[in-house]
XYZ file of C-alpha atoms in Angstrom:
105
model
C -26.666 38.138 13.687
C -29.307 39.667 11.469
C -31.440 42.775 11.780
C -33.069 43.781 14.944
C -33.075 46.334 17.743
C -32.466 47.000 21.308
C -35.093 49.264 22.889
C -34.543 52.466 24.630
C -34.330 52.081 28.197
C -33.068 54.254 31.400
C -29.510 52.890 32.426
C -29.317 53.685 36.308
C -25.799 54.066 37.666
C -25.138 53.255 41.305
C -21.847 53.662 43.058
C -20.752 50.510 45.187
C -22.821 49.795 47.926
C -25.400 52.673 47.426
C -29.154 51.542 46.951
C -29.716 55.100 45.199
C -28.533 55.752 41.754
C -26.368 58.793 41.445
C -27.552 59.155 37.746
C -29.896 57.737 35.091
C -28.789 57.627 31.514
C -31.803 57.672 28.831
C -30.165 54.922 26.594
C -31.544 55.371 22.825
C -33.037 52.518 20.769
C -30.066 50.912 18.750
C -31.299 49.459 15.442
C -28.738 46.957 13.944
C -27.858 44.871 10.831
C -24.778 43.062 10.565
C -23.122 45.828 12.824
C -24.187 48.604 15.008
C -22.533 51.828 16.324
C -23.641 54.098 18.933
C -21.998 57.407 20.110
C -23.564 58.920 23.247
C -22.677 62.742 24.027
C -25.221 64.102 26.515
C -25.214 65.819 29.944
C -26.216 63.811 32.900
C -28.336 65.128 35.674
C -27.194 63.966 39.113
C -30.212 62.309 40.943
C -28.065 61.704 44.140
C -25.263 64.293 44.438
C -24.089 62.836 47.708
C -23.668 59.372 46.203
C -21.710 61.092 43.100
C -19.493 63.002 45.718
C -18.716 59.696 47.554
C -17.726 58.056 44.271
C -15.356 61.042 43.481
C -13.884 61.141 46.788
C -13.115 57.502 46.737
C -11.759 57.916 43.211
C -9.310 60.126 44.419
C -8.303 57.773 47.358
C -8.467 54.387 45.737
C -6.817 52.544 42.959
C -10.026 51.732 41.326
C -13.901 52.039 41.875
C -16.805 50.179 40.939
C -19.912 51.462 39.247
C -23.249 49.181 39.000
C -25.186 49.776 35.931
C -28.796 48.523 35.816
C -31.727 48.533 33.173
C -34.437 46.525 31.491
C -34.426 46.755 27.723
C -35.810 44.422 25.224
C -33.935 42.843 22.326
C -35.574 41.915 19.036
C -33.630 39.936 16.474
C -35.338 38.809 13.150
C -38.277 36.674 13.802
C -37.200 35.396 17.249
C -39.476 35.914 20.275
C -38.570 39.359 21.890
C -36.081 38.871 24.888
C -36.670 40.950 27.950
C -33.202 41.601 29.407
C -32.325 42.443 32.863
C -28.850 44.224 32.801
C -27.000 44.162 36.099
C -23.269 44.937 35.116
C -20.517 46.215 37.383
C -17.861 48.250 35.760
C -14.489 48.729 37.369
C -12.953 52.031 36.558
C -9.168 53.295 37.609
C -9.029 55.664 40.421
C -6.369 58.279 40.515
C -2.520 58.210 41.033
C -3.047 60.174 44.339
C -3.551 56.947 46.082
C -0.323 55.659 44.604
C 1.625 58.904 45.148
C 0.774 59.023 48.807
C 0.362 55.570 49.889
C 3.926 55.707 51.472
C 3.588 59.034 53.279
Protein backbone atom coordinates (compact mmCIF):
# COMPACT_ATOMS: atom_id res chain seq x y z
CA UNK A 1 0.00 0.00 0.00
CA UNK A 2 2.88 2.40 0.60
CA UNK A 3 3.45 5.04 3.23
CA UNK A 4 0.88 7.47 4.51
CA UNK A 5 -1.31 8.32 7.46
CA UNK A 6 -4.84 8.43 8.78
CA UNK A 7 -5.45 11.73 10.57
CA UNK A 8 -6.53 11.98 14.18
CA UNK A 9 -10.28 12.34 14.62
CA UNK A 10 -13.06 12.05 17.16
CA UNK A 11 -14.95 8.76 16.90
CA UNK A 12 -18.49 9.27 18.22
CA UNK A 13 -20.22 6.20 19.63
CA UNK A 14 -24.02 6.04 19.55
CA UNK A 15 -26.26 3.32 20.91
CA UNK A 16 -28.72 2.01 18.33
CA UNK A 17 -31.57 4.44 17.79
CA UNK A 18 -30.04 7.34 19.75
CA UNK A 19 -29.10 10.67 18.18
CA UNK A 20 -26.81 11.58 21.08
CA UNK A 21 -23.40 9.89 21.33
CA UNK A 22 -22.77 8.16 24.65
CA UNK A 23 -19.01 8.74 24.30
CA UNK A 24 -16.42 10.29 22.02
CA UNK A 25 -13.10 8.50 21.55
CA UNK A 26 -10.23 10.78 20.49
CA UNK A 27 -8.62 8.53 17.87
CA UNK A 28 -4.89 9.20 17.35
CA UNK A 29 -3.11 9.70 14.04
CA UNK A 30 -1.87 6.45 12.50
CA UNK A 31 1.27 6.57 10.37
CA UNK A 32 1.80 3.50 8.23
CA UNK A 33 4.23 1.93 5.80
CA UNK A 34 3.61 -1.61 4.67
CA UNK A 35 1.75 -2.30 7.90
CA UNK A 36 0.32 -0.48 10.89
CA UNK A 37 -0.52 -1.35 14.45
CA UNK A 38 -2.54 0.64 16.94
CA UNK A 39 -3.13 -0.06 20.61
CA UNK A 40 -5.62 2.16 22.41
CA UNK A 41 -5.70 2.11 26.20
CA UNK A 42 -7.60 5.04 27.66
CA UNK A 43 -10.56 5.94 29.79
CA UNK A 44 -13.71 7.22 28.09
CA UNK A 45 -15.76 10.09 29.41
CA UNK A 46 -19.45 9.34 29.02
CA UNK A 47 -21.18 12.28 27.38
CA UNK A 48 -24.64 10.72 27.77
CA UNK A 49 -24.91 8.55 30.85
CA UNK A 50 -28.57 7.73 30.20
CA UNK A 51 -27.69 6.55 26.65
CA UNK A 52 -24.95 4.29 28.01
CA UNK A 53 -27.26 3.04 30.78
CA UNK A 54 -29.81 2.03 28.13
CA UNK A 55 -27.05 0.20 26.21
CA UNK A 56 -25.96 -1.66 29.37
CA UNK A 57 -29.55 -2.53 30.27
CA UNK A 58 -30.26 -3.86 26.79
CA UNK A 59 -26.96 -5.79 26.74
CA UNK A 60 -28.15 -7.76 29.76
CA UNK A 61 -31.54 -8.46 28.19
CA UNK A 62 -30.52 -9.12 24.59
CA UNK A 63 -28.45 -11.62 22.68
CA UNK A 64 -26.73 -8.77 20.84
CA UNK A 65 -26.60 -4.98 20.70
CA UNK A 66 -25.50 -2.52 18.02
CA UNK A 67 -23.24 0.51 18.40
CA UNK A 68 -22.86 3.10 15.63
CA UNK A 69 -19.39 4.63 15.26
CA UNK A 70 -19.00 7.83 13.25
CA UNK A 71 -16.07 10.07 12.40
CA UNK A 72 -14.49 12.17 9.66
CA UNK A 73 -10.75 11.53 9.33
CA UNK A 74 -8.58 12.13 6.28
CA UNK A 75 -6.44 9.48 4.61
CA UNK A 76 -3.19 10.30 2.83
CA UNK A 77 -1.36 7.62 0.82
CA UNK A 78 1.89 8.62 -0.90
CA UNK A 79 1.36 11.19 -3.68
CA UNK A 80 -2.35 10.46 -4.11
CA UNK A 81 -4.84 13.22 -3.27
CA UNK A 82 -6.02 13.32 0.33
CA UNK A 83 -9.22 11.34 0.82
CA UNK A 84 -11.83 12.83 3.16
CA UNK A 85 -13.54 9.88 4.82
CA UNK A 86 -16.99 9.74 6.40
CA UNK A 87 -17.02 6.73 8.73
CA UNK A 88 -20.48 5.42 9.53
CA UNK A 89 -20.02 1.87 10.87
CA UNK A 90 -22.45 -0.21 12.91
CA UNK A 91 -20.75 -2.78 15.13
CA UNK A 92 -22.79 -5.68 16.51
CA UNK A 93 -21.67 -6.86 19.94
CA UNK A 94 -22.81 -9.90 21.92
CA UNK A 95 -25.18 -9.33 24.81
CA UNK A 96 -25.06 -11.56 27.88
CA UNK A 97 -26.22 -15.05 28.63
CA UNK A 98 -28.88 -13.77 31.03
CA UNK A 99 -31.24 -13.40 28.09
CA UNK A 100 -30.63 -17.04 27.11
CA UNK A 101 -30.79 -18.38 30.66
CA UNK A 102 -34.10 -16.77 31.54
CA UNK A 103 -35.86 -16.77 28.16
CA UNK A 104 -37.92 -19.86 29.10
CA UNK A 105 -38.86 -18.66 32.59
